[in-house]
Tab-separated table of C-alpha atoms and ligand atoms in Angstrom:
chain	number	residue	atom	x	y	z
A	303	MET	CA	-38.311	-1.660	-122.129
A	304	ARG	CA	-37.029	-0.201	-118.694
A	305	ASP	CA	-40.524	0.120	-117.536
A	306	HIS	CA	-41.829	-3.501	-117.342
A	307	ARG	CA	-44.638	-2.625	-114.966
A	308	ARG	CA	-46.314	-0.331	-117.508
A	309	PHE	CA	-45.283	-2.245	-120.667
A	310	SER	CA	-45.599	-5.886	-120.086
A	311	SER	CA	-43.955	-8.708	-122.119
A	312	ASP	CA	-46.789	-11.051	-121.572
A	313	PHE	CA	-48.941	-11.084	-124.691
A	314	GLU	CA	-51.610	-12.643	-122.963
A	315	ASN	CA	-52.430	-9.191	-121.360
A	316	ARG	CA	-53.371	-7.863	-124.878
A	317	THR	CA	-56.913	-7.009	-125.525
A	318	GLN	CA	-56.632	-8.102	-129.161
A	319	LEU	CA	-54.005	-10.560	-130.356
A	320	SER	CA	-52.759	-9.988	-133.639
A	321	GLN	CA	-53.343	-12.965	-136.051
A	322	ARG	CA	-49.897	-14.323	-135.553
A	323	GLN	CA	-49.989	-13.973	-131.825
A	324	GLY	CA	-53.452	-15.488	-131.553
A	325	GLN	CA	-52.036	-18.642	-133.208
A	326	ILE	CA	-49.158	-18.911	-130.796
A	327	ASN	CA	-50.047	-21.674	-128.408
A	328	PRO	CA	-49.086	-20.275	-125.065
A	329	ALA	CA	-48.422	-23.775	-123.503
A	330	VAL	CA	-45.820	-24.535	-126.206
A	331	ASP	CA	-44.345	-21.338	-127.111
A	332	LYS	CA	-44.408	-19.187	-123.875
A	333	SER	CA	-40.808	-18.481	-123.014
A	334	LEU	CA	-38.790	-16.330	-120.774
A	335	LEU	CA	-39.023	-13.500	-123.180
A	336	PHE	CA	-42.858	-13.519	-122.924
A	337	LEU	CA	-42.979	-13.481	-118.935
A	338	ASP	CA	-43.207	-10.900	-116.474
A	339	PRO	CA	-42.006	-10.902	-112.885
A	340	PRO	CA	-42.125	-12.857	-110.461
A	341	GLU	CA	-42.015	-15.869	-112.982
A	342	HIS	CA	-39.477	-14.115	-115.095
A	343	THR	CA	-37.281	-13.389	-112.224
A	344	ARG	CA	-37.307	-16.743	-110.832
A	345	LEU	CA	-36.446	-18.548	-114.335
A	346	ARG	CA	-33.842	-16.024	-115.439
A	347	SER	CA	-31.873	-16.272	-112.145
A	348	LEU	CA	-31.679	-20.088	-112.732
A	349	VAL	CA	-30.038	-19.696	-116.141
A	350	SER	CA	-28.252	-16.269	-115.956
A	351	LYS	CA	-25.192	-17.755	-113.998
A	352	ALA	CA	-24.325	-19.830	-117.206
A	353	PHE	CA	-23.889	-16.499	-119.203
A	354	THR	CA	-21.996	-14.073	-117.082
A	355	PRO	CA	-19.203	-12.424	-118.878
A	356	ARG	CA	-16.812	-14.359	-116.720
A	357	THR	CA	-18.242	-17.905	-117.586
A	358	ILE	CA	-18.508	-16.823	-121.195
A	359	GLU	CA	-14.750	-15.753	-121.126
A	360	THR	CA	-13.664	-19.388	-120.476
A	361	LEU	CA	-15.266	-20.334	-123.827
A	362	GLU	CA	-13.029	-18.253	-126.046
A	363	PRO	CA	-10.379	-20.920	-126.593
A	364	ARG	CA	-13.072	-23.209	-127.965
A	365	VAL	CA	-14.746	-20.657	-130.075
A	366	ARG	CA	-11.401	-19.768	-131.711
A	367	GLU	CA	-10.860	-23.554	-132.330
A	368	ILE	CA	-14.255	-23.905	-133.963
A	369	MET	CA	-13.636	-20.712	-136.127
A	370	SER	CA	-10.165	-22.026	-137.277
A	371	GLU	CA	-11.838	-25.065	-138.480
A	372	LEU	CA	-14.598	-23.393	-140.309
A	373	LEU	CA	-11.939	-21.068	-141.929
A	374	ASP	CA	-9.912	-24.123	-142.790
A	375	GLN	CA	-12.885	-25.578	-144.638
A	376	ILE	CA	-13.202	-22.700	-147.093
A	377	ALA	CA	-11.948	-24.435	-150.285
A	378	ASN	CA	-11.922	-21.461	-152.361
A	379	PRO	CA	-11.360	-18.151	-150.539
A	380	GLU	CA	-11.627	-16.183	-153.702
A	381	SER	CA	-15.383	-17.029	-154.119
A	382	TYR	CA	-17.362	-18.369	-151.181
A	383	ASP	CA	-20.504	-17.750	-149.289
A	384	LEU	CA	-19.660	-16.173	-145.775
A	385	MET	CA	-22.892	-17.139	-144.311
A	386	GLN	CA	-22.649	-20.737	-145.203
A	387	ALA	CA	-18.970	-20.896	-144.304
A	388	ILE	CA	-19.027	-18.944	-140.927
A	389	ALA	CA	-22.016	-16.829	-139.843
A	390	ASP	CA	-24.566	-19.820	-140.055
A	391	PRO	CA	-22.443	-22.742	-138.452
A	392	LEU	CA	-20.630	-20.796	-135.843
A	393	PRO	CA	-23.341	-19.709	-133.404
A	394	VAL	CA	-25.103	-23.255	-133.754
A	395	ILE	CA	-21.757	-25.038	-133.004
A	396	VAL	CA	-21.153	-22.812	-130.123
A	397	ILE	CA	-24.708	-22.896	-128.462
A	398	ALA	CA	-24.864	-26.669	-129.175
A	399	GLU	CA	-21.932	-27.518	-127.180
A	400	LEU	CA	-22.895	-25.157	-124.437
A	401	ILE	CA	-26.211	-26.753	-124.034
A	402	GLY	CA	-24.852	-30.223	-124.367
A	403	VAL	CA	-26.207	-31.278	-127.669
A	404	PRO	CA	-23.720	-34.021	-129.092
A	405	PRO	CA	-21.998	-32.940	-132.501
A	406	LYS	CA	-23.819	-35.751	-134.586
A	407	ASP	CA	-27.183	-33.846	-133.794
A	408	ARG	CA	-25.948	-30.498	-134.724
A	409	ALA	CA	-27.401	-30.472	-138.433
A	410	GLN	CA	-30.880	-31.590	-137.147
A	411	PHE	CA	-30.587	-29.053	-134.290
A	412	LYS	CA	-29.946	-26.251	-136.546
A	413	THR	CA	-32.942	-27.289	-138.893
A	414	TRP	CA	-35.176	-27.283	-135.943
A	415	SER	CA	-33.779	-23.854	-134.972
A	416	ASP	CA	-34.377	-22.394	-138.362
A	417	GLN	CA	-37.817	-23.712	-138.565
A	418	ARG	CA	-38.885	-22.562	-135.017
A	419	ALA	CA	-37.315	-18.950	-135.531
A	420	ARG	CA	-39.936	-18.381	-138.302
A	421	ILE	CA	-42.626	-18.124	-135.581
A	422	LEU	CA	-41.354	-14.701	-134.884
A	423	GLU	CA	-41.871	-13.402	-138.392
A	424	PRO	CA	-45.066	-11.865	-139.640
A	425	THR	CA	-44.332	-13.297	-143.029
A	426	ILE	CA	-44.796	-16.835	-141.748
A	427	THR	CA	-47.075	-19.063	-143.830
A	428	PRO	CA	-49.531	-21.524	-142.555
A	429	ARG	CA	-47.507	-24.440	-143.749
A	430	GLU	CA	-44.472	-22.851	-141.998
A	431	ARG	CA	-46.431	-22.594	-138.888
A	432	GLU	CA	-47.324	-26.237	-138.835
A	433	ILE	CA	-43.611	-27.061	-139.710
A	434	ALA	CA	-42.518	-24.955	-136.647
A	435	ALA	CA	-44.965	-26.487	-134.408
A	436	GLU	CA	-43.741	-29.964	-135.447
A	437	ALA	CA	-40.200	-28.846	-134.782
A	438	GLY	CA	-41.163	-27.696	-131.423
A	439	ARG	CA	-42.505	-31.048	-130.527
A	440	ALA	CA	-39.735	-32.947	-131.965
A	441	LEU	CA	-37.155	-30.614	-130.094
A	442	GLU	CA	-39.009	-31.238	-126.962
A	443	ALA	CA	-38.830	-34.946	-127.273
A	444	TYR	CA	-35.296	-34.562	-128.097
A	445	TYR	CA	-34.301	-32.441	-125.174
A	446	LEU	CA	-36.348	-34.921	-122.622
A	447	GLY	CA	-34.243	-37.619	-123.996
A	448	ILE	CA	-30.936	-35.856	-123.236
A	449	ILE	CA	-32.163	-34.528	-119.784
A	450	ASN	CA	-32.855	-38.199	-118.777
A	451	GLU	CA	-29.340	-39.104	-119.941
A	452	ARG	CA	-27.768	-36.200	-117.966
A	453	ARG	CA	-29.596	-36.969	-114.852
A	454	ALA	CA	-27.864	-40.437	-114.831
A	455	ASP	CA	-24.565	-39.357	-116.053
A	456	PRO	CA	-23.920	-35.540	-115.575
A	457	ARG	CA	-21.393	-33.686	-117.783
A	458	ASP	CA	-20.025	-30.196	-117.874
A	459	ASP	CA	-22.970	-28.675	-119.882
A	460	LEU	CA	-25.914	-26.371	-119.268
A	461	ILE	CA	-28.313	-29.325	-119.520
A	462	SER	CA	-26.457	-31.254	-116.663
A	463	ALA	CA	-26.379	-27.997	-114.668
A	464	LEU	CA	-30.081	-27.271	-115.036
A	465	ALA	CA	-30.967	-31.021	-114.191
A	466	ALA	CA	-29.088	-30.541	-110.986
A	467	VAL	CA	-31.051	-27.418	-110.033
A	468	GLU	CA	-34.188	-29.460	-110.765
A	469	GLU	CA	-33.090	-32.144	-108.399
A	470	GLU	CA	-32.514	-29.736	-105.637
A	471	GLY	CA	-36.188	-29.066	-105.068
A	472	ASP	CA	-39.281	-27.326	-106.572
A	473	LYS	CA	-37.152	-24.504	-108.265
A	474	LEU	CA	-37.273	-25.880	-111.786
A	475	THR	CA	-39.706	-28.145	-113.392
A	476	GLU	CA	-38.834	-30.192	-116.380
A	477	GLU	CA	-41.331	-28.080	-118.476
A	478	ASP	CA	-39.273	-24.942	-117.362
A	479	MET	CA	-35.930	-26.590	-118.375
A	480	VAL	CA	-37.549	-27.561	-121.936
A	481	MET	CA	-38.861	-24.148	-122.384
A	482	LEU	CA	-35.411	-22.391	-121.407
A	483	LEU	CA	-33.454	-24.881	-123.598
A	484	ARG	CA	-35.820	-24.287	-126.632
A	485	LEU	CA	-35.520	-20.464	-126.181
A	486	LEU	CA	-31.695	-20.630	-126.053
A	487	LEU	CA	-31.305	-22.433	-129.248
A	488	ILE	CA	-33.481	-19.896	-131.189
A	489	ALA	CA	-32.194	-16.816	-129.338
A	490	GLY	CA	-28.557	-17.745	-129.522
A	491	ASN	CA	-28.510	-18.641	-133.160
A	492	GLU	CA	-29.843	-16.630	-136.019
A	493	THR	CA	-29.324	-13.345	-134.008
A	494	THR	CA	-25.509	-14.008	-133.752
A	495	THR	CA	-25.404	-15.229	-137.353
A	496	ASN	CA	-26.956	-11.928	-138.444
A	497	LEU	CA	-24.278	-9.903	-136.210
A	498	ILE	CA	-21.662	-11.627	-138.170
A	499	GLY	CA	-23.356	-11.353	-141.598
A	500	ASN	CA	-24.703	-7.834	-141.392
A	501	GLY	CA	-21.541	-6.601	-139.706
A	502	MET	CA	-19.242	-8.195	-142.518
A	503	LEU	CA	-21.506	-6.670	-145.089
A	504	ALA	CA	-21.381	-3.090	-143.611
A	505	LEU	CA	-17.537	-3.577	-143.322
A	506	MET	CA	-17.176	-4.767	-147.091
A	507	ARG	CA	-19.271	-1.731	-148.074
A	508	HIS	CA	-17.175	0.717	-146.141
A	509	PRO	CA	-13.504	-0.414	-147.068
A	510	ASP	CA	-12.026	2.475	-145.360
A	511	GLN	CA	-13.603	1.243	-141.958
A	512	LEU	CA	-12.270	-2.251	-142.695
A	513	GLN	CA	-8.915	-0.883	-143.183
A	514	LEU	CA	-9.230	0.811	-140.118
A	515	LEU	CA	-9.873	-2.420	-138.193
A	516	ARG	CA	-6.928	-4.091	-139.911
A	517	ARG	CA	-4.643	-1.312	-138.688
A	518	GLN	CA	-6.173	-1.205	-135.342
A	519	PRO	CA	-7.774	-4.600	-134.399
A	520	GLU	CA	-7.912	-3.409	-130.769
A	521	LEU	CA	-11.025	-1.368	-132.127
A	522	ILE	CA	-12.937	-4.732	-132.757
A	523	PRO	CA	-14.990	-4.776	-129.537
A	524	SER	CA	-16.244	-1.082	-129.943
A	525	ALA	CA	-16.641	-1.878	-133.740
A	526	ILE	CA	-19.109	-4.655	-132.899
A	527	GLU	CA	-21.048	-2.149	-130.914
A	528	GLU	CA	-21.395	0.173	-133.888
A	529	LEU	CA	-22.209	-2.694	-136.068
A	530	LEU	CA	-24.928	-3.669	-133.923
A	531	ARG	CA	-26.218	-0.131	-133.900
A	532	TYR	CA	-25.758	0.254	-137.621
A	533	ASP	CA	-27.701	-2.881	-138.820
A	534	SER	CA	-29.412	-4.356	-135.961
A	535	PRO	CA	-29.966	-8.144	-136.087
A	536	VAL	CA	-33.192	-7.894	-133.952
A	537	GLN	CA	-35.243	-5.157	-135.580
A	538	THR	CA	-38.510	-5.346	-133.450
A	539	ASP	CA	-39.694	-6.272	-130.382
A	540	VAL	CA	-43.319	-6.158	-128.703
A	541	ARG	CA	-44.737	-5.069	-125.481
A	542	THR	CA	-48.297	-4.679	-124.030
A	543	VAL	CA	-49.621	-1.327	-122.474
A	544	MET	CA	-50.791	-2.119	-118.803
A	545	GLU	CA	-52.505	1.299	-118.098
A	546	ASP	CA	-53.975	4.101	-119.934
A	547	MET	CA	-51.560	6.802	-120.648
A	548	GLU	CA	-50.335	9.400	-123.113
A	549	LEU	CA	-46.893	8.784	-124.618
A	550	GLY	CA	-45.134	10.962	-127.335
A	551	GLY	CA	-48.520	12.823	-127.924
A	552	LYS	CA	-50.450	9.400	-128.526
A	553	GLN	CA	-53.203	8.081	-126.529
A	554	LEU	CA	-52.390	4.438	-125.359
A	555	ARG	CA	-55.001	2.176	-123.824
A	556	LYS	CA	-54.676	-0.669	-121.253
A	557	GLY	CA	-54.364	-3.836	-123.416
A	558	ASP	CA	-52.758	-2.088	-126.523
A	559	GLY	CA	-50.053	-3.829	-128.247
A	560	MET	CA	-46.819	-1.799	-129.127
A	561	LEU	CA	-44.164	-2.637	-131.732
A	562	LEU	CA	-40.816	-1.334	-130.579
A	563	LEU	CA	-38.646	-0.486	-133.490
A	564	LEU	CA	-35.076	-1.104	-132.245
A	565	GLY	CA	-33.247	-0.648	-135.595
A	566	SER	CA	-35.104	2.589	-135.820
A	567	ALA	CA	-34.222	3.691	-132.439
A	568	ASN	CA	-30.641	2.837	-133.105
A	569	ARG	CA	-30.387	5.486	-135.837
A	570	ASP	CA	-32.246	8.135	-133.807
A	571	PRO	CA	-30.893	11.600	-135.022
A	572	GLU	CA	-31.694	12.933	-131.665
A	573	VAL	CA	-29.381	10.376	-130.119
A	574	TYR	CA	-26.671	9.740	-132.753
A	575	SER	CA	-24.891	12.431	-135.023
A	576	ASP	CA	-25.088	11.616	-138.518
A	577	PRO	CA	-26.819	8.179	-137.723
A	578	ASP	CA	-26.876	6.633	-141.140
A	579	ARG	CA	-22.856	6.844	-141.132
A	580	LEU	CA	-20.932	3.733	-140.145
A	581	ASP	CA	-18.310	5.015	-137.891
A	582	LEU	CA	-16.283	2.434	-135.898
A	583	THR	CA	-14.870	5.214	-133.654
A	584	ARG	CA	-18.087	6.589	-132.685
A	585	ASN	CA	-18.210	7.265	-129.174
A	586	GLU	CA	-21.860	8.065	-128.448
A	587	ALA	CA	-24.826	6.488	-126.385
A	588	SER	CA	-24.967	2.722	-126.380
A	589	HIS	CA	-27.273	1.139	-128.756
A	590	ILE	CA	-30.365	-0.925	-127.919
A	591	ALA	CA	-29.719	-3.825	-130.020
A	592	PHE	CA	-29.667	-6.164	-127.072
A	593	GLY	CA	-32.733	-4.218	-125.390
A	594	ARG	CA	-32.920	-2.917	-122.028
A	595	GLY	CA	-34.190	-3.545	-118.478
A	596	ILE	CA	-35.126	-7.074	-117.098
A	597	HIS	CA	-35.400	-8.619	-120.346
A	598	TYR	CA	-31.826	-7.296	-121.578
A	599	CYS	CA	-30.166	-10.088	-123.724
A	600	LEU	CA	-29.038	-12.915	-121.612
A	601	GLY	CA	-26.566	-13.802	-124.335
A	602	ALA	CA	-25.021	-10.463	-125.122
A	603	PRO	CA	-21.576	-11.601	-123.477
A	604	LEU	CA	-21.704	-14.694	-125.993
A	605	ALA	CA	-22.856	-12.898	-128.840
A	606	ARG	CA	-19.955	-10.282	-128.275
A	607	LEU	CA	-17.433	-13.148	-127.966
A	608	GLU	CA	-18.368	-14.854	-131.010
A	609	GLY	CA	-18.594	-11.660	-133.010
A	610	ARG	CA	-15.057	-10.429	-131.722
A	611	VAL	CA	-13.537	-13.964	-132.550
A	612	ALA	CA	-15.159	-14.033	-135.990
A	613	PHE	CA	-14.190	-10.597	-137.020
A	614	GLU	CA	-10.580	-11.132	-135.797
A	615	MET	CA	-9.890	-14.228	-137.188
A	616	LEU	CA	-11.406	-13.383	-140.626
A	617	LEU	CA	-9.145	-10.429	-140.890
A	618	GLU	CA	-6.147	-12.470	-139.632
A	619	ARG	CA	-6.645	-15.045	-142.206
A	620	PHE	CA	-7.540	-13.258	-145.234
A	621	GLU	CA	-6.569	-10.026	-146.997
A	622	ASP	CA	-8.443	-8.048	-149.608
A	623	ILE	CA	-11.833	-9.162	-148.291
A	624	HIS	CA	-14.445	-7.823	-150.704
A	625	LEU	CA	-18.204	-8.290	-151.867
A	626	LEU	CA	-18.755	-10.414	-155.038
A	627	THR	CA	-22.088	-8.793	-155.616
A	628	ASP	CA	-23.550	-5.282	-154.887
A	629	HIS	CA	-26.913	-6.544	-153.603
A	630	PRO	CA	-26.590	-9.867	-151.589
A	631	PRO	CA	-29.959	-11.300	-150.897
A	632	PHE	CA	-31.683	-10.953	-147.594
A	633	LYS	CA	-34.177	-13.265	-145.995
A	634	ASP	CA	-37.782	-12.209	-146.091
A	635	HIS	CA	-37.553	-11.544	-142.508
A	636	VAL	CA	-38.709	-8.506	-140.536
A	637	VAL	CA	-37.855	-9.245	-137.096
A	638	LEU	CA	-34.497	-11.021	-137.283
A	639	ARG	CA	-32.778	-9.094	-140.098
A	640	GLY	CA	-30.221	-11.053	-141.876
A	641	LEU	CA	-28.678	-12.348	-145.153
A	642	GLU	CA	-29.465	-15.377	-147.034
A	643	ALA	CA	-26.057	-15.514	-148.700
A	644	LEU	CA	-23.128	-13.229	-148.668
A	645	PRO	CA	-20.981	-13.831	-151.766
A	646	THR	CA	-17.384	-12.970	-150.623
A	647	GLY	CA	-13.907	-12.924	-152.260
A	648	ALA	CA	-10.604	-12.807	-150.448
A	649	ARG	CA	-7.010	-13.950	-150.528
A	650	PRO	CA	-5.391	-15.932	-147.597
A	651	PHE	CA	-2.299	-14.027	-146.365
A	652	ARG	CA	0.800	-15.618	-147.704
A	653	HIS	CA	2.098	-16.711	-144.471
A	654	VAL	CA	-1.090	-18.564	-143.630
A	655	ALA	CA	-1.222	-20.203	-147.033
A	656	GLN	CA	2.366	-21.293	-146.554
A	657	ALA	CA	1.767	-22.841	-143.156
A	658	ALA	CA	-1.374	-24.762	-144.719
A	659	SER	CA	0.601	-26.231	-147.354
B	1453	HEM	C1	-26.148	-10.346	-131.816
B	1453	HEM	C2	-26.821	-11.224	-131.155
B	1453	HEM	C3	-28.070	-10.983	-130.376
B	1453	HEM	C4	-28.930	-9.957	-130.446
B	1453	HEM	C5	-28.905	-8.720	-131.340
B	1453	HEM	C6	-30.013	-10.277	-129.275
B	1453	HEM	C7	-30.954	-9.553	-129.024
B	1453	HEM	C8	-31.879	-9.695	-128.018
B	1453	HEM	C9	-32.820	-8.792	-127.518
B	1453	HEM	C10	-33.293	-7.293	-128.323
B	1453	HEM	C11	-33.517	-9.133	-126.489
B	1453	HEM	C12	-34.621	-8.435	-125.513
B	1453	HEM	C13	-35.815	-8.795	-125.947
B	1453	HEM	C14	-37.100	-8.194	-125.091
B	1453	HEM	O1	-36.610	-7.295	-124.281
B	1453	HEM	O2	-38.260	-8.510	-125.494
B	1453	HEM	C15	-33.022	-10.384	-126.095
B	1453	HEM	C16	-33.340	-11.150	-125.202
B	1453	HEM	C17	-32.746	-12.571	-125.039
B	1453	HEM	N1	-31.564	-13.074	-125.638
B	1453	HEM	FE1	-30.481	-12.262	-127.179
B	1453	HEM	N2	-29.594	-11.442	-128.774
B	1453	HEM	C18	-28.519	-11.937	-129.405
B	1453	HEM	C19	-27.650	-13.233	-128.909
B	1453	HEM	C20	-28.262	-14.085	-127.962
B	1453	HEM	C21	-27.491	-15.231	-127.576
B	1453	HEM	C22	-26.224	-15.603	-128.303
B	1453	HEM	C23	-28.214	-15.832	-126.688
B	1453	HEM	C24	-28.052	-17.146	-125.973
B	1453	HEM	C25	-27.143	-17.799	-125.889
B	1453	HEM	C26	-29.431	-14.937	-126.404
B	1453	HEM	C27	-30.401	-15.157	-125.480
B	1453	HEM	C28	-31.272	-14.250	-125.154
B	1453	HEM	C29	-32.364	-14.794	-124.231
B	1453	HEM	C30	-32.515	-15.959	-123.320
B	1453	HEM	C31	-33.142	-13.457	-124.039
B	1453	HEM	C32	-34.485	-13.435	-123.197
B	1453	HEM	C33	-34.204	-12.677	-121.944
B	1453	HEM	C34	-35.320	-12.460	-120.977
B	1453	HEM	O3	-36.347	-12.689	-121.341
B	1453	HEM	O4	-34.942	-12.201	-119.770
B	1453	HEM	N3	-29.305	-13.887	-127.348
B	1453	HEM	N4	-31.741	-10.729	-127.052
């Protein structure tokens, strides 16, 4: 991942595309993720300002407000689906607001996002592929509409900021803009959903660790890093070999495809002691759940913020948080690993319940 010259992100460098990649329409689906320098450098620098840790910090009060509303909507804390209540909606509301999608369009936006995200999965069916392509076209038309609105009437959102860059000159085309916005929707949604879902599942399965966080909430930021390592939301990534070489005793040829197993690397026994153990106080090498090198996750500060607020506020609001089933269902995904549902039980703290009544 650090050596982007010898390991390209552009799947068009592949000698043989997998069936899945062969069916991706590059004009529609090629995004920042699948570009090499210099194109990658140009486009990434145009969006990266919106995602610096400092810019993202300013969003915290609003993320807390959204989280608080979601918690208020849990009608029966003794039995609820944590995915449906928190992990699914929180990231989509945050990213939609950041981009500049009006609240009335959020539900549609989430549907498009879920349909598009299936493209990443080898388990995608031909019918789902058609639906994903249709969602891509609909999303493009939708974004073009908002881009036009923001050109005439700019606001404090990412679409207006990108439209302003476009007007400055030849740095950014309308096509670039749609591509970036489309990627942010997918990249910023299901991934963070899975951090919250997989993370809460791991905590509920390790009540001692959950108790530790209750006693020492200041551990939450480092706990998030351990949860990302322990059950990584993005399990795999891809690269293309750019020159013949030997690596780890294997002969690689120019044009070969590589599957990078991030989840597995995050449990490498040569890097982590007792890697299958969840240890929120672990102080070892940083995980690679957000990747490495020039494609390092642009949204990492945002994902960390959302994760922190979600864990903090769930723990503040509820006591006795526990699983209602031993084996909550996972989606049939390989790349974006996450839960379909997370049946959870809890009791509101008495002071919170009194304040509400
Ligand atoms: C826990 C949540 C997340 C995880 C685990 C995650 C993981 C990753 C990984 C592994 C990559 C590197 C891909 C590669 O090198 O090929 C990546 C790239 C990226 N992520 Fe995330 N991500 C998360 C959240 C987000 C969020 C919230 C956003 C946006 C708001 C986002 C936007 C992006 C973008 C735009 C890229 C492409 C960067 C580039 O190609 O230069 N991600 N992410």
